[in-house]
Coordinates of C-alpha atoms in Angstrom, one line a residue:
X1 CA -74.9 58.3 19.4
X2 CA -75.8 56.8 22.4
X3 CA -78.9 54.2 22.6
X4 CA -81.0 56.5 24.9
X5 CA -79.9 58.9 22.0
X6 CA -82.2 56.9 20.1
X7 CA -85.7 57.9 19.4
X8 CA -86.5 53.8 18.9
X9 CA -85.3 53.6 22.6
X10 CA -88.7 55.7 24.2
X11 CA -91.3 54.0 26.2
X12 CA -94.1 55.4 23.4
X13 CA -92.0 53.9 20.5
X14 CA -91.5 50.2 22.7
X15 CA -95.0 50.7 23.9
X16 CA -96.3 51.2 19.9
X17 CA -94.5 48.0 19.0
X18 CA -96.0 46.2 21.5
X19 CA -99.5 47.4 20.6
X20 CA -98.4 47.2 16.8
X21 CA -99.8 50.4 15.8
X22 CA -96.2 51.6 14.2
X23 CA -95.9 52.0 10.5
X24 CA -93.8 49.1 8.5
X25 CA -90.8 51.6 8.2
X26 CA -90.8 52.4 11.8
X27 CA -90.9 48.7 12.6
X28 CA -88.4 47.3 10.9
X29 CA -85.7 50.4 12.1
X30 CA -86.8 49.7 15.3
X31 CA -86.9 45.5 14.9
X32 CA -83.2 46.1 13.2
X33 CA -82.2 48.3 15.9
X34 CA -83.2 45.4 18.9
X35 CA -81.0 43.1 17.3
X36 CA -78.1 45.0 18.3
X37 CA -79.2 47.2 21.4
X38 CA -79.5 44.7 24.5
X39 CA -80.2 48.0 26.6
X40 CA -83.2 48.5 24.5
X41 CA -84.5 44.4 24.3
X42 CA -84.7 44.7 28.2
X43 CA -87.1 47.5 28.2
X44 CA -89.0 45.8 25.7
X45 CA -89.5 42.7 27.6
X46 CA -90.6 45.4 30.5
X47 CA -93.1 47.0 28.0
X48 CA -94.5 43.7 27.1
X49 CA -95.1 42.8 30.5
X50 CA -97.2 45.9 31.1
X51 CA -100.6 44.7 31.8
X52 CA -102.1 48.6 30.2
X53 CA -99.9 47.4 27.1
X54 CA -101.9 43.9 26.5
X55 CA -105.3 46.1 27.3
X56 CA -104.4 48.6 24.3
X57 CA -103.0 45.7 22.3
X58 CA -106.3 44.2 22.3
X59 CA -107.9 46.0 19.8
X60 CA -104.9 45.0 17.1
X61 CA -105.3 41.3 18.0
X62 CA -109.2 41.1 18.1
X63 CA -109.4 41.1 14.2
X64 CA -106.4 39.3 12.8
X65 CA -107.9 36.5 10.6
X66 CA -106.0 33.6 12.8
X67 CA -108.5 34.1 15.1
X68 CA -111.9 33.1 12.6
X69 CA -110.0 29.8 12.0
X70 CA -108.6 29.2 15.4
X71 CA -109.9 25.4 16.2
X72 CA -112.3 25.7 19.2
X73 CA -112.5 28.4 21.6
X74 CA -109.3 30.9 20.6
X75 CA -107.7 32.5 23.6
X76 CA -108.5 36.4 25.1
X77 CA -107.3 39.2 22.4
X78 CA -105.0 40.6 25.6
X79 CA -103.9 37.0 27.1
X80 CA -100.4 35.9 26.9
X81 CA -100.9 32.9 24.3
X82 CA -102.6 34.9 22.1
X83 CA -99.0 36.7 21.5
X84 CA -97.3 33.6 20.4
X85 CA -99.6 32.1 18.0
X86 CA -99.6 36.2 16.4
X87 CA -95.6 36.4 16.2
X88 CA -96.0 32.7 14.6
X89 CA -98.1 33.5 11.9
X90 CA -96.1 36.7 11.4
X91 CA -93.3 34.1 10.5
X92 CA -95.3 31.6 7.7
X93 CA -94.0 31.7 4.0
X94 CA -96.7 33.5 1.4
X95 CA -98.9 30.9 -0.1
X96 CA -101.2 31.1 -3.4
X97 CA -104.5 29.7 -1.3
X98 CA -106.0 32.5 0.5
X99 CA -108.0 30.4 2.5
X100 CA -104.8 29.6 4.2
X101 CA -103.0 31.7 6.8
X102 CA -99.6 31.0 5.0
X103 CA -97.2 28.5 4.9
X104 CA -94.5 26.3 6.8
X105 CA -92.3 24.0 4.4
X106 CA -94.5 21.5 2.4
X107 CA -97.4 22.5 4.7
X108 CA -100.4 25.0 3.9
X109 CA -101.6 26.5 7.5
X110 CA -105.4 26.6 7.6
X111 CA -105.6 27.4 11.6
X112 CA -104.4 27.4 15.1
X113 CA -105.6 24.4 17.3
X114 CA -103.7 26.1 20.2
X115 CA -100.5 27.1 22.0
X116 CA -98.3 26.1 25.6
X117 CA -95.4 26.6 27.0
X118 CA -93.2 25.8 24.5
X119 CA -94.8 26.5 21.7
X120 CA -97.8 26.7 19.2
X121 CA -99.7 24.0 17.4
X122 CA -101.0 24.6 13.5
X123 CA -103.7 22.8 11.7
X124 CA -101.8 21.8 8.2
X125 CA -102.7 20.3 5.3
X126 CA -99.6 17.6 3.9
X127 CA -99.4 19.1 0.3
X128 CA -97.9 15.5 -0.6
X129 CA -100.0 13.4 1.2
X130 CA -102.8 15.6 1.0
X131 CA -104.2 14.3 4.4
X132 CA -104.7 17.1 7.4
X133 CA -102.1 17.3 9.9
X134 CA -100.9 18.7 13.4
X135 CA -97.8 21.2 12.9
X136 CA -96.7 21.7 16.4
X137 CA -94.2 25.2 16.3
X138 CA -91.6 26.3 18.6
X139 CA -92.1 29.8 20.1
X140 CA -90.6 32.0 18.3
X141 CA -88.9 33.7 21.3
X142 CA -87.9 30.2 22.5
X143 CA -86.8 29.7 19.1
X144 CA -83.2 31.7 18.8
X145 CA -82.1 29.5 22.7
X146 CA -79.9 25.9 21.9
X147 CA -81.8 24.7 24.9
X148 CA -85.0 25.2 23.5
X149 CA -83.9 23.8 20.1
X150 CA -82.2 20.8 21.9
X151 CA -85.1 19.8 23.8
X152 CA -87.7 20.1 20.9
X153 CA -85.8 17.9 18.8
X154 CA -85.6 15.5 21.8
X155 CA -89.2 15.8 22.0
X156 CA -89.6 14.8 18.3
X157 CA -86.7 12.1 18.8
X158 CA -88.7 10.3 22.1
X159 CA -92.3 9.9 20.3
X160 CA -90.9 8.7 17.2
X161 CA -89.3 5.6 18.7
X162 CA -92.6 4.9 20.4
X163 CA -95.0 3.1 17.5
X164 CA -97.7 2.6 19.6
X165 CA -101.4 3.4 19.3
X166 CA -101.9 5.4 22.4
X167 CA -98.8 7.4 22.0
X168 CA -98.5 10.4 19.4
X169 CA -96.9 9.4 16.6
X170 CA -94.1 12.1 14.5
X171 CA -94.6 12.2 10.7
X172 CA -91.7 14.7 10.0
X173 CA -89.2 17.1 11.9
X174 CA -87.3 20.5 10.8
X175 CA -84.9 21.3 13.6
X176 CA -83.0 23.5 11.5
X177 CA -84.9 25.9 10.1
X178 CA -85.6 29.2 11.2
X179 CA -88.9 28.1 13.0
X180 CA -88.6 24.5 14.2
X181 CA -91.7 22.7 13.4
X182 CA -92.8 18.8 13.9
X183 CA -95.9 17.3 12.4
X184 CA -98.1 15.1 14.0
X185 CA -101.4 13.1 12.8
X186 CA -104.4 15.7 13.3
X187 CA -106.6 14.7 16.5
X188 CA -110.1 15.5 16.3
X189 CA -111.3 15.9 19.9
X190 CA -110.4 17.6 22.7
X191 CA -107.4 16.8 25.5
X192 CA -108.8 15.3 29.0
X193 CA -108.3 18.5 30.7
X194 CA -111.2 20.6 28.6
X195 CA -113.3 17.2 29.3
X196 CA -112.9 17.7 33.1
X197 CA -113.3 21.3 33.2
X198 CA -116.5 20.8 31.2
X199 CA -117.7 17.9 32.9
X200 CA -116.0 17.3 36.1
X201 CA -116.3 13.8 37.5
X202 CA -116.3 11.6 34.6
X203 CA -118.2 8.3 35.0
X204 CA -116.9 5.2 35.7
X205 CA -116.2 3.3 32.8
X206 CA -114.9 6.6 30.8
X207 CA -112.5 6.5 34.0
X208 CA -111.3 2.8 33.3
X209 CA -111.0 2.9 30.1
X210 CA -109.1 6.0 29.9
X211 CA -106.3 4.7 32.5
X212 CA -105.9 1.5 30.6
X213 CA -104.7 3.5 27.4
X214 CA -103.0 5.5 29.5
X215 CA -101.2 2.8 30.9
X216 CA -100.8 1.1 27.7
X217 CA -99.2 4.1 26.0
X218 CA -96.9 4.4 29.1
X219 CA -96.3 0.3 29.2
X220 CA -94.6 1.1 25.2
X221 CA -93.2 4.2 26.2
X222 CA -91.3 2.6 29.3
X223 CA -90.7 -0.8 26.9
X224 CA -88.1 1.8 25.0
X225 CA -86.5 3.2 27.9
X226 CA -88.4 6.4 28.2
X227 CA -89.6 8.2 31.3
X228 CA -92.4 10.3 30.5
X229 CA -92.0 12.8 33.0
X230 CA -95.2 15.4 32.4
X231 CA -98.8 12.9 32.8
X232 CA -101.5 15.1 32.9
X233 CA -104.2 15.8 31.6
X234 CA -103.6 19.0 29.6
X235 CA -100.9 15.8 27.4
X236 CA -104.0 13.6 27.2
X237 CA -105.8 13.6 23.9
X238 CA -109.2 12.2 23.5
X239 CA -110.8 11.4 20.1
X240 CA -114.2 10.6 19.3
X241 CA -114.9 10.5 23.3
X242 CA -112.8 8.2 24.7
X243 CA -112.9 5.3 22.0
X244 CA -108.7 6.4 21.5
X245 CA -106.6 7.9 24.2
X246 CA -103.3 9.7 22.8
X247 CA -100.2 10.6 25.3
X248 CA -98.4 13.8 23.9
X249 CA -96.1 16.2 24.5
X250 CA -92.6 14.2 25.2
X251 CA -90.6 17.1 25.6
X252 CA -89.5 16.2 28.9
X253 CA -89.0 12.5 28.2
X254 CA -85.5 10.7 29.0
X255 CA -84.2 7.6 28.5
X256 CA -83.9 5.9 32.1
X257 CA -80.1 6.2 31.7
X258 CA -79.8 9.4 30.8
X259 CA -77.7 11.2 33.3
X260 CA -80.0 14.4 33.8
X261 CA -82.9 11.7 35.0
X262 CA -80.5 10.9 37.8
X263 CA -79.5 14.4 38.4
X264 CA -80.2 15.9 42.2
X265 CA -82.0 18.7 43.0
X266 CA -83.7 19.5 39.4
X267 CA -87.4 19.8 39.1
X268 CA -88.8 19.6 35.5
X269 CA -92.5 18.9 35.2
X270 CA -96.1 20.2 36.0
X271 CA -96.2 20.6 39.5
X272 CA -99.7 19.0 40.3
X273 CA -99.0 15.7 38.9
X274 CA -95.2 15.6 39.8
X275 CA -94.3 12.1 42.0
X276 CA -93.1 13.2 45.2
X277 CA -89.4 11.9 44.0
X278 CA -89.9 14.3 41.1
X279 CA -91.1 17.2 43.5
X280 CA -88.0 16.8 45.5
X281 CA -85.8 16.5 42.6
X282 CA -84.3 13.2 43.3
X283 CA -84.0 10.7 40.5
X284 CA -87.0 9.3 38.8
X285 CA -87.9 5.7 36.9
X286 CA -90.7 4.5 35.4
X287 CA -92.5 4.3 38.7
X288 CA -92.5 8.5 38.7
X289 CA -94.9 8.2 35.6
X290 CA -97.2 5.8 37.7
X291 CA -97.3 8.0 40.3
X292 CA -98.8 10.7 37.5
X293 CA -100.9 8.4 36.0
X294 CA -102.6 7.9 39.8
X295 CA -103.1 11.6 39.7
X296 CA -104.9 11.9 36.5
X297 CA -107.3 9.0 37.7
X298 CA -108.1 10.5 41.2
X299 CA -108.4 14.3 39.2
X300 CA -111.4 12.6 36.8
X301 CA -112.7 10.7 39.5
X302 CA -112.6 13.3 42.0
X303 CA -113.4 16.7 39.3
X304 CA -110.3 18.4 40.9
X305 CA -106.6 17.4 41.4
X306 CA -105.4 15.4 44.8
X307 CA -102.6 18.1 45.6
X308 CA -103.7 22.1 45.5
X309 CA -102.1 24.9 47.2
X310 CA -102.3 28.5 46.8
X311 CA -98.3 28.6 45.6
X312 CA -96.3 26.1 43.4
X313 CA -94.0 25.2 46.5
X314 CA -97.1 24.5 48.4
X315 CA -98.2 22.3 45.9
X316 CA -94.9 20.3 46.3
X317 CA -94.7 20.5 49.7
X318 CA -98.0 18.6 50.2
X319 CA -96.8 16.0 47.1
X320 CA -93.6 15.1 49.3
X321 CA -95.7 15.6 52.9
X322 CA -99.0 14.8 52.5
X323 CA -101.7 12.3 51.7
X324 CA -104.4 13.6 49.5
X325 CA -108.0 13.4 50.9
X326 CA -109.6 10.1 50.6
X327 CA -111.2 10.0 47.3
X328 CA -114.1 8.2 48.5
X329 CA -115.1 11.3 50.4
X330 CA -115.5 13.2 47.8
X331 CA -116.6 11.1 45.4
X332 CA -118.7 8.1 46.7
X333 CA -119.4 6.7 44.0
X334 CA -115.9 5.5 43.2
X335 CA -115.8 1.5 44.1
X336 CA -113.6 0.3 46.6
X337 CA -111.1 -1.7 44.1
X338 CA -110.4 1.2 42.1
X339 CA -110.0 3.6 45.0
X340 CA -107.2 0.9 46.1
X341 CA -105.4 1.0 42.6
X342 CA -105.7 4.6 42.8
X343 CA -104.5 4.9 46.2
X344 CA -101.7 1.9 45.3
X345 CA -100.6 4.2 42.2
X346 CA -99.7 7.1 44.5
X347 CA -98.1 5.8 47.5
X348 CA -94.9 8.3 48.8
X349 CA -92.7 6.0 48.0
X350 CA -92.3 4.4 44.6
X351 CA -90.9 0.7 45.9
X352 CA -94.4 0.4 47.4
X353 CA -96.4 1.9 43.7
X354 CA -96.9 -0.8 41.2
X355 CA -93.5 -1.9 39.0
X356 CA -94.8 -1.8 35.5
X357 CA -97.2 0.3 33.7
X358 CA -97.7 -3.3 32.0
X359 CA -99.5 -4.7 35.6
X360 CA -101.2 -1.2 35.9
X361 CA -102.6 -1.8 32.4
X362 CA -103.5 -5.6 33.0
X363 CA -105.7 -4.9 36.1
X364 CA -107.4 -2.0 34.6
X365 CA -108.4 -4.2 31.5
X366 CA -110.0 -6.7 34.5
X367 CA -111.9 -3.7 36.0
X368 CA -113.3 -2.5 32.4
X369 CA -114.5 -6.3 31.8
X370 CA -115.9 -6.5 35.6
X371 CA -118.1 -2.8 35.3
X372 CA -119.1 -3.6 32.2
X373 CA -120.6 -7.0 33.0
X374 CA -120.3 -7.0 36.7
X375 CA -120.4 -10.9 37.3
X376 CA -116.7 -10.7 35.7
X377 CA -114.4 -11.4 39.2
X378 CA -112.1 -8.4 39.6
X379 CA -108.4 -9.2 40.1
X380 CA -106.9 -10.9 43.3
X381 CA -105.4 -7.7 44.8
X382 CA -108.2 -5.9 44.4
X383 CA -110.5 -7.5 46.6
X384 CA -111.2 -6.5 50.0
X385 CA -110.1 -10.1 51.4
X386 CA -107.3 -11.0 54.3
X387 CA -104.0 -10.9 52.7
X388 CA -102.0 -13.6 54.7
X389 CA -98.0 -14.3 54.6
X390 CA -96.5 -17.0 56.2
X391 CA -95.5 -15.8 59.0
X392 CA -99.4 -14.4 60.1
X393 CA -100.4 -18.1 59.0
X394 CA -98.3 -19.5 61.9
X395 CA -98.9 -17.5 64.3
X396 CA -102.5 -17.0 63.6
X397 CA -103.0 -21.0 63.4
X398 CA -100.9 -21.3 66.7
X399 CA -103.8 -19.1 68.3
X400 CA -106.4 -20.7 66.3
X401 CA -105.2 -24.0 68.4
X402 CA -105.3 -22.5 71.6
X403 CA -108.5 -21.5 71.3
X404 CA -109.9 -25.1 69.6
X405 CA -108.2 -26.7 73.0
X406 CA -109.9 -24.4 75.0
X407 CA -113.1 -24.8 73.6
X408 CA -112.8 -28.7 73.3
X409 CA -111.8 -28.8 77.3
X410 CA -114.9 -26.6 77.5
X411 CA -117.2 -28.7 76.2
X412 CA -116.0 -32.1 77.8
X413 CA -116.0 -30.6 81.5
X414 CA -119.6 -28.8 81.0
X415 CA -120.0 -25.4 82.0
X416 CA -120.0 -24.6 85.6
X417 CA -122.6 -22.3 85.5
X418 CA -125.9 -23.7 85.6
X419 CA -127.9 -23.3 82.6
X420 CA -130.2 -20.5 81.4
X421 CA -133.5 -20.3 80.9
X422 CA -134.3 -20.2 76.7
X423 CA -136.7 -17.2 76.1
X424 CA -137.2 -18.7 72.6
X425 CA -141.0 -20.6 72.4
X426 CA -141.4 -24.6 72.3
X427 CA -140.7 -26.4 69.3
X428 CA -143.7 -27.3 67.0
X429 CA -145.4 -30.4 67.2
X430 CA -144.3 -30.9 63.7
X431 CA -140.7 -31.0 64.3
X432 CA -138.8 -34.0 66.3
X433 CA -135.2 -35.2 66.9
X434 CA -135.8 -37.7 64.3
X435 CA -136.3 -34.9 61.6
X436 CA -134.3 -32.2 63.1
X437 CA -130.6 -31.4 61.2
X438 CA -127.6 -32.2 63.2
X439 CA -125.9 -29.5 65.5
X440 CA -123.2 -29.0 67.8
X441 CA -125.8 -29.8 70.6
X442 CA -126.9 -33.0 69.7
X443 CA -123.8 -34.5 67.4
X444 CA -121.3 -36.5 69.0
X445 CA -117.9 -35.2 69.8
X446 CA -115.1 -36.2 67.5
X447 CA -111.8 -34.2 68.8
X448 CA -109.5 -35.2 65.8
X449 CA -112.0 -35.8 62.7
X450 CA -113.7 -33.6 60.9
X451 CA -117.4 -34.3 60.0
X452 CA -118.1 -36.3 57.2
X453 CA -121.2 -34.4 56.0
X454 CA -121.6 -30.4 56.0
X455 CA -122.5 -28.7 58.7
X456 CA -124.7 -25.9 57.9
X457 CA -126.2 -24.8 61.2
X458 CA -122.6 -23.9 62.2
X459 CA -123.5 -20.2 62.6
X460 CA -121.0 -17.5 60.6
X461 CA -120.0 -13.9 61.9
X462 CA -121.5 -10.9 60.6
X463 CA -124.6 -13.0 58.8
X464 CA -122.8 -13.2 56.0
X465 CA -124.8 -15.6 53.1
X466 CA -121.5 -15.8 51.2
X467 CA -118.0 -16.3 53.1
X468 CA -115.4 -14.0 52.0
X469 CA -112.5 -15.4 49.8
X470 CA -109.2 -16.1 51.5
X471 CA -105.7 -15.6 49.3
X472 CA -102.6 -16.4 49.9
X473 CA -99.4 -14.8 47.5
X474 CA -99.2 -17.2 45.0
X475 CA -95.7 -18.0 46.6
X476 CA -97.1 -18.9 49.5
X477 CA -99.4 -21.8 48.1
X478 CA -102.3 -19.8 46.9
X479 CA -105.9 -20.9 46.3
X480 CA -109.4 -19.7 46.6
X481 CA -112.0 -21.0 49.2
X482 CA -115.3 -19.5 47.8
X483 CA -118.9 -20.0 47.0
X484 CA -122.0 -20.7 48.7
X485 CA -120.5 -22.4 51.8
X486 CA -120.6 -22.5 55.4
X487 CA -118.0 -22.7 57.5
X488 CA -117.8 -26.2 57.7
X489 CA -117.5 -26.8 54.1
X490 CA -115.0 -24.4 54.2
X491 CA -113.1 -25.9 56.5
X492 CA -113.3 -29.2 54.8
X493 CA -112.2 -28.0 51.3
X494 CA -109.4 -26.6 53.2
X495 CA -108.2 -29.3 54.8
X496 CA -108.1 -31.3 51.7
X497 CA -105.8 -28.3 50.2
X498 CA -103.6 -28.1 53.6
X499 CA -103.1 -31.9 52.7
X500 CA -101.6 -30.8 49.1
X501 CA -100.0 -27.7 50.7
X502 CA -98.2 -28.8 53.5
X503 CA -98.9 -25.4 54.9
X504 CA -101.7 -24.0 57.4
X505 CA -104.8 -22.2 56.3
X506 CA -106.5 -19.6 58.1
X507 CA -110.4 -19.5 56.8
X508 CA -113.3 -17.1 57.2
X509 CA -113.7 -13.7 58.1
X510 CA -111.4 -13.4 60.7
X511 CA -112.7 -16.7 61.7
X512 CA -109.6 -19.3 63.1
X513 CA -110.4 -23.3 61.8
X514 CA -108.5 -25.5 63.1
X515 CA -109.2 -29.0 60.9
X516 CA -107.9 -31.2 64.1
X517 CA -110.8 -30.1 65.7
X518 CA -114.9 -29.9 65.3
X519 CA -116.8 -27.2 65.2
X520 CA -117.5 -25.4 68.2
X521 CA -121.3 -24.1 68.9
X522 CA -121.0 -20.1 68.6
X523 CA -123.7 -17.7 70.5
X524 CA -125.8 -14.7 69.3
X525 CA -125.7 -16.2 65.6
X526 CA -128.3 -17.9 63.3
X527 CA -128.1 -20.8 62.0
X528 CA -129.2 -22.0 58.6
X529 CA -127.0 -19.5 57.3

């Protein structure tokens, strides 16, 4: 007899299945006949894809009991993860406790926390240990594939040989048995992605101190060769708020030499946290999972993620093309320093991201200390202050001379001009030269000295009270000039370190020195300052 012989074979008989309204007999003919009839496993799949069958299935999923101990919100009766977790359950051994929906090796089941991609994940009870556990499943239609198999026990095999506390650890593994299963510590809380879907923008220092755990769970991933490869913030789990920040879900992780990391043209990942390398499929490092990580801070700083299109290849197409819009305009709020690491983290190309989730983890601890108590300085590179090489020093101290000649030549020939006018009003009767602090008008000109005292009514640009910092790379003979100075004192300070240097400084806010040569009187300024 042929299969569309076969009364199992009809659209009402799939269609019954899918809705589970067949008797146990009918079932199991028609379950025993699928396993041989590819014909009729095609139109199944078909049936199960019918939109009117999920609406009548409803109705048979609304009251199974998984639901009354599902662990937060459980998903819609006719949505497609409600399906897996159902066909899961369907698979748990008997058990003696009827509290329990069944259970899986030397684990009672007592509910569903929730289900992905790959699979669903059970809240246990170790019967051993007797301590509550995560039981993380493998679809059961994912179940019966070697690649599936393969890459959940690779999944298992990556977060076991990372013993950190921000990182997920493994307790067991069954790989072999008819439903894979790994356990997992039992999170109470909620992943970063429900947060920001509550919440939105998340404030400040839940943003820092998220990031640095993060980064520290990446810093001892990478440590043992691993490449994350899927950041976001559905893999983020945060318990008791954000006092512990877990990384899960390494089921895409690879070792760094592992050759399908280096493999062309193969995109694995979720799309809107991919690295631009990853979204083109070229071959990925470390520096791919920084990229992710600068994602996840501008989506909780920002209440949405950087990249969004209306197709998955748009989204990739604007990773690989694009900048994302400056997160400042849409969240003002965010400071300047950590817009720059943010910005930093995501840069196209990864030679120009951070090298080391270890750095990325060290300069987030600095901003946590510094918006927490706010006098704490932040880290060099994040300050908005001239970055000079060598090279700019030179040429910037050549012109700085030119312009100190020019000046000094100025001032020994006069100006040709005659003079103007003051509008400012007489001087008090109070004041007199005797009293009166020295200036550029009536101090002596020393062309190759600098003056031994101070000068503080040497005006400053911009009426600044407190002159910017100026940094050099540390191998380029880096110091500080800060404080309550004015430009003098600056100068001073800086010729004593150009002394120990050997190398020229350039000081100020955009303001040339040149410590062969006084200061020069500046107009439309204050002085005091």
């Amino acid at each position: 007899m042929s299969t569309t012989d076969n009364p199992c074979c009809h659209a009402d008989k799939l269609h019954a299945l899918v809705c589970g309204t067949l008797v146990e007999s009918e079932e199991q003919s028609i379950q025993a006949h699928l396993d041989t009839c590819q014909e009729c496993r095609q139109k199944l799949e078909q049936t199960a894809a019918d939109p009117d069958s999920w609406v009548e299935a409803t109705t048979f999923l609304k009251d199974d009991p998984w639901r009354s101990s599902f662990v937060g919100d459980p998903p819609d009766a006719g949505s497609p993860a409600a399906l897996p977790i159902q066909q899961t359950l369907e698979l748990l051994q008997p058990t003696d406790d009827p509290s329990m929906l069944g259970r899986l090796g030397g684990y009672e089941i007592s509910g569903v926390i929730g289900s992905g991609g790959m699979g669903v994940v059970l809240k246990g009870i170790d019967c051993s240990l007797d301590r509550i556990v995560a039981v993380k499943v493998l679809s059961p239609h994912l179940a019966s594939t070697a690649a599936a198999r393969k890459r959940f026990e690779r999944e298992a095999k990556a977060a076991a040989a990372v013993l950190h506390p921000n990182v997920i650890a493994i307790h067991a593994v069954s790989v072999d048995s008819p439903l894979p299963f790994l356990v997992m510590p039992y999170v109470r809380g909620a992943t970063l992605q429900k947060r920001i879907d509550r919440e939105g923008m998340l404030p400040l220092v839940d943003v820092l101190r998220i990031g640095l755990q993060i980064a520290e769970g990446l810093a001892a991933a990478h440590d043992q060769g691993l490449v994350h490869r899927d950041i976001k913030p559905s893999n983020i789990l945060l318990e008791d708020g954000i006092e512990r920040v877990t990384i899960t879900d390494f089921g895409l992780a690879r070792t760094v030499d592992d050759a399908s990391i280096t493999r062309t043209n193969i995109i694995a990942g979720t799309p809107q946290f991919m690295s631009p390398e990853q979204a083109s499929g070229e071959p990925v490092d470390v520096r791919s999972d920084l990229f992710s990580l600068g994602s996840v801070l501008y989506t909780i700083c920002a209440g949405r993620p950087p990249f969004r299109a209306e197709t998955t290849f748009g989204v990739l197409r604007k990773i690989t093309d694009h900048a994302p819009r400056p997160l400042r305009e849409i969240n003002p709020d965010v400071p300047v320093w950590l817009a720059l690491l943010i910005g930093r983290l995501m840069q196209k190309t990864p030679a120009a991201r951070y090298a080391t989730a270890h750095h990325v983890a060290e300069l987030l601890r600095h901003c946590v200390a510094h918006a927490t108590t706010p006098n704490t300085p932040l880290p060099r590179e994040l300050r908005t202050t001239w970055r000079l090489t060598r090279t700019k020093v030179a040429w910037a101290s050549l012109s700085a001379l030119a312009t100190s000649l020019l000046v000094a030549a100025w001032m020994i020939q006069g100006p040709t001009d005659p003079p103007q006018r003051s509008a400012a009003p007489p001087p008090s009767p109070e004041s007199s030269a005797d009293n009166a602090p020295p200036t550029m008008a009536n101090a002596p000109v020393k062309r190759f000295e600098m003056p031994t005292t101070p000068n503080f009514s040497v005006p400053y640009p911009h009426n600044l009270t407190t002159p910017p910092q100026v940094i050099l790379p540390q191998d380029d003979f880096s110091w500080e000039i800060s404080g309550e100075l004015a430009p003098s004192a600056i100068a001073q300070e800086a010729n004593q370190l150009e002394q120990q240097a050997g190398q020229p400084f350039l000081h100020g806010n955009n303001l040339p020195v040149d410590p062969a040569v006084p200061d020069a009187p500046l107009t439309n300024t204050k002085s005091n300052n």
